[in-house]
Amino acid sequence: MNRANIKREKTSMNFNKKRYKDIYDISVLLGSESIVFPNDTPYSRDSVLTIESSGICNVSKLVLSTHYGTHIDAPYHFIQNGKSIDQYLVQEFILPAQVIEIKDTESIRRPELEPLDIKQGDALLFKTNNSASGRSIGGIFSEDFVYLSTEAADFCAKKRVSLLGIDYATIDKYGDMNFPAHRTLLKKGILILEGVYLKDVPVGQYTLFCLPLKIKGGEASPVRAILAR
């Protein structure tokens, strides 16, 4: 697919010019760029009705995991009595955000975060080699990706951020069945945004919009995530 056709790069929207100069779509394209975590439900989109066959309209059916593509994890994902997606106010998915570039090509570690001006309530989005290498949008799961270390997760939790985002399908190191980063953040009520793509997004301050589907009892939901400033 010609990536120029996706129009992921910075765009201007006439109705929003007075408020935002730059808008970035950081969502992955379902069905081609998105990644299926091992043993999770794969994505499919099938036609139920077509204009050609019915003379009426096109209707399709989606099958996918709530953790497919760009998605947000609520505490209930790992915490038995944690909040589910539908228990959040919609404004809790519109947040001041900071895009941070991570130089380490193995993991996000505390020393890269300590010098940063991280404020309580901020959303932190980590731009790593996952985006630079194209791994974020490769469409095939790779066991070798930049993940969030346990000590970095603990540091973010102590900073009391509201959301943490990473440019891959999961924040934890592949094969660690304790899922320490997930548990550390979610038990503190910190939302996790996974599967974003940040290659063309400059570091800096933004407003993050990542509205999930309103799923009753949902532990996660796909989102259309954008950054604006």
PDB file of C-alpha atoms in Angstrom, residues 63-152:
ATOM      1  CA  VAL A  63     -14.216  -9.648  14.227  1.00  0.00           C
ATOM      2  CA  LEU A  64     -11.316  -8.486  16.382  1.00  0.00           C
ATOM      3  CA  SER A  65      -9.883  -8.475  19.865  1.00  0.00           C
ATOM      4  CA  THR A  66     -10.420  -5.405  22.020  1.00  0.00           C
ATOM      5  CA  HIS A  67      -6.592  -5.314  22.109  1.00  0.00           C
ATOM      6  CA  TYR A  68      -6.142  -5.204  18.340  1.00  0.00           C
ATOM      7  CA  GLY A  69      -4.585  -2.235  16.587  1.00  0.00           C
ATOM      8  CA  THR A  70      -4.371   1.083  18.394  1.00  0.00           C
ATOM      9  CA  HIS A  71      -6.190   0.424  21.644  1.00  0.00           C
ATOM     10  CA  ILE A  72      -6.480   1.485  25.249  1.00  0.00           C
ATOM     11  CA  ASP A  73      -6.263  -0.784  28.312  1.00  0.00           C
ATOM     12  CA  ALA A  74      -8.358  -0.018  31.389  1.00  0.00           C
ATOM     13  CA  PRO A  75      -7.407  -1.301  34.873  1.00  0.00           C
ATOM     14  CA  TYR A  76      -9.906  -4.167  34.611  1.00  0.00           C
ATOM     15  CA  HIS A  77      -7.570  -5.750  32.039  1.00  0.00           C
ATOM     16  CA  PHE A  78      -5.338  -7.020  34.892  1.00  0.00           C
ATOM     17  CA  ILE A  79      -7.000  -5.833  38.101  1.00  0.00           C
ATOM     18  CA  GLN A  80     -10.033  -7.882  39.157  1.00  0.00           C
ATOM     19  CA  ASN A  81     -11.934  -4.963  40.688  1.00  0.00           C
ATOM     20  CA  GLY A  82     -10.390  -2.311  38.461  1.00  0.00           C
ATOM     21  CA  LYS A  83     -12.369   0.223  36.430  1.00  0.00           C
ATOM     22  CA  SER A  84     -13.704  -0.831  33.049  1.00  0.00           C
ATOM     23  CA  ILE A  85     -13.796   1.362  29.954  1.00  0.00           C
ATOM     24  CA  ASP A  86     -17.418   2.408  30.421  1.00  0.00           C
ATOM     25  CA  GLN A  87     -16.731   3.700  33.950  1.00  0.00           C
ATOM     26  CA  TYR A  88     -14.615   6.585  32.670  1.00  0.00           C
ATOM     27  CA  LEU A  89     -15.886  10.028  31.760  1.00  0.00           C
ATOM     28  CA  VAL A  90     -15.266  10.899  28.132  1.00  0.00           C
ATOM     29  CA  GLN A  91     -13.009  13.827  29.101  1.00  0.00           C
ATOM     30  CA  GLU A  92     -10.609  11.382  30.727  1.00  0.00           C
ATOM     31  CA  PHE A  93      -9.584  10.348  27.209  1.00  0.00           C
ATOM     32  CA  ILE A  94      -8.696  13.931  26.194  1.00  0.00           C
ATOM     33  CA  LEU A  95      -5.427  14.755  27.894  1.00  0.00           C
ATOM     34  CA  PRO A  96      -2.358  17.007  27.915  1.00  0.00           C
ATOM     35  CA  ALA A  97       0.344  14.812  26.425  1.00  0.00           C
ATOM     36  CA  GLN A  98       4.077  14.762  26.022  1.00  0.00           C
ATOM     37  CA  VAL A  99       5.784  12.867  23.188  1.00  0.00           C
ATOM     38  CA  ILE A 100       9.164  11.615  24.389  1.00  0.00           C
ATOM     39  CA  GLU A 101      11.846  10.155  22.140  1.00  0.00           C
ATOM     40  CA  ILE A 102      13.623   7.119  23.596  1.00  0.00           C
ATOM     41  CA  LYS A 103      17.165   6.450  22.369  1.00  0.00           C
ATOM     42  CA  ASP A 104      17.590   3.021  23.965  1.00  0.00           C
ATOM     43  CA  THR A 105      16.794   0.367  21.345  1.00  0.00           C
ATOM     44  CA  GLU A 106      16.066  -2.374  23.869  1.00  0.00           C
ATOM     45  CA  SER A 107      13.771  -0.878  26.491  1.00  0.00           C
ATOM     46  CA  ILE A 108      12.469   2.312  28.059  1.00  0.00           C
ATOM     47  CA  ARG A 109      14.545   2.781  31.204  1.00  0.00           C
ATOM     48  CA  ARG A 110      14.334   5.173  34.118  1.00  0.00           C
ATOM     49  CA  PRO A 111      17.562   7.154  33.387  1.00  0.00           C
ATOM     50  CA  GLU A 112      16.051   8.523  30.150  1.00  0.00           C
ATOM     51  CA  LEU A 113      12.944   9.659  32.026  1.00  0.00           C
ATOM     52  CA  GLU A 114      14.458  11.232  35.128  1.00  0.00           C
ATOM     53  CA  PRO A 115      15.582  14.517  33.453  1.00  0.00           C
ATOM     54  CA  LEU A 116      12.118  15.160  31.976  1.00  0.00           C
ATOM     55  CA  ASP A 117       9.559  17.634  33.299  1.00  0.00           C
ATOM     56  CA  ILE A 118       6.720  15.198  33.927  1.00  0.00           C
ATOM     57  CA  LYS A 119       3.634  16.683  35.558  1.00  0.00           C
ATOM     58  CA  GLN A 120       0.929  14.831  37.462  1.00  0.00           C
ATOM     59  CA  GLY A 121      -1.967  14.005  35.160  1.00  0.00           C
ATOM     60  CA  ASP A 122       0.072  14.129  31.953  1.00  0.00           C
ATOM     61  CA  ALA A 123      -0.117  11.472  29.253  1.00  0.00           C
ATOM     62  CA  LEU A 124       3.318  10.202  28.205  1.00  0.00           C
ATOM     63  CA  LEU A 125       3.793   8.795  24.708  1.00  0.00           C
ATOM     64  CA  PHE A 126       7.071   7.011  24.019  1.00  0.00           C
ATOM     65  CA  LYS A 127       8.496   7.360  20.527  1.00  0.00           C
ATOM     66  CA  THR A 128      10.951   4.480  20.172  1.00  0.00           C
ATOM     67  CA  ASN A 129      12.795   2.478  17.563  1.00  0.00           C
ATOM     68  CA  ASN A 130       9.547   0.579  17.081  1.00  0.00           C
ATOM     69  CA  SER A 131       8.312   3.544  15.047  1.00  0.00           C
ATOM     70  CA  ALA A 132      11.633   4.391  13.414  1.00  0.00           C
ATOM     71  CA  SER A 133      12.169   0.820  12.199  1.00  0.00           C
ATOM     72  CA  GLY A 134       8.619   0.407  10.916  1.00  0.00           C
ATOM     73  CA  ARG A 135       8.002  -2.397  13.392  1.00  0.00           C
ATOM     74  CA  SER A 136       4.941  -0.540  14.710  1.00  0.00           C
ATOM     75  CA  ILE A 137       3.146  -0.859  11.384  1.00  0.00           C
ATOM     76  CA  GLY A 138       4.689  -4.057  10.046  1.00  0.00           C
ATOM     77  CA  GLY A 139       1.511  -6.079  10.403  1.00  0.00           C
ATOM     78  CA  ILE A 140       3.429  -9.058  11.828  1.00  0.00           C
ATOM     79  CA  PHE A 141       4.203  -9.594  15.494  1.00  0.00           C
ATOM     80  CA  SER A 142       7.912  -9.455  16.385  1.00  0.00           C
ATOM     81  CA  GLU A 143       9.295 -10.692  19.697  1.00  0.00           C
ATOM     82  CA  ASP A 144      12.046  -8.078  19.446  1.00  0.00           C
ATOM     83  CA  PHE A 145      10.570  -4.671  20.272  1.00  0.00           C
ATOM     84  CA  VAL A 146      11.302  -1.781  22.608  1.00  0.00           C
ATOM     85  CA  TYR A 147       9.323  -2.391  25.794  1.00  0.00           C
ATOM     86  CA  LEU A 148       8.717  -0.573  29.077  1.00  0.00           C
ATOM     87  CA  SER A 149      11.022  -1.722  31.863  1.00  0.00           C
ATOM     88  CA  THR A 150       9.610  -2.397  35.318  1.00  0.00           C
ATOM     89  CA  GLU A 151      11.619   0.403  36.911  1.00  0.00           C
ATOM     90  CA  ALA A 152      10.420   2.891  34.265  1.00  0.00           C
TER      91      ALA A 152
END
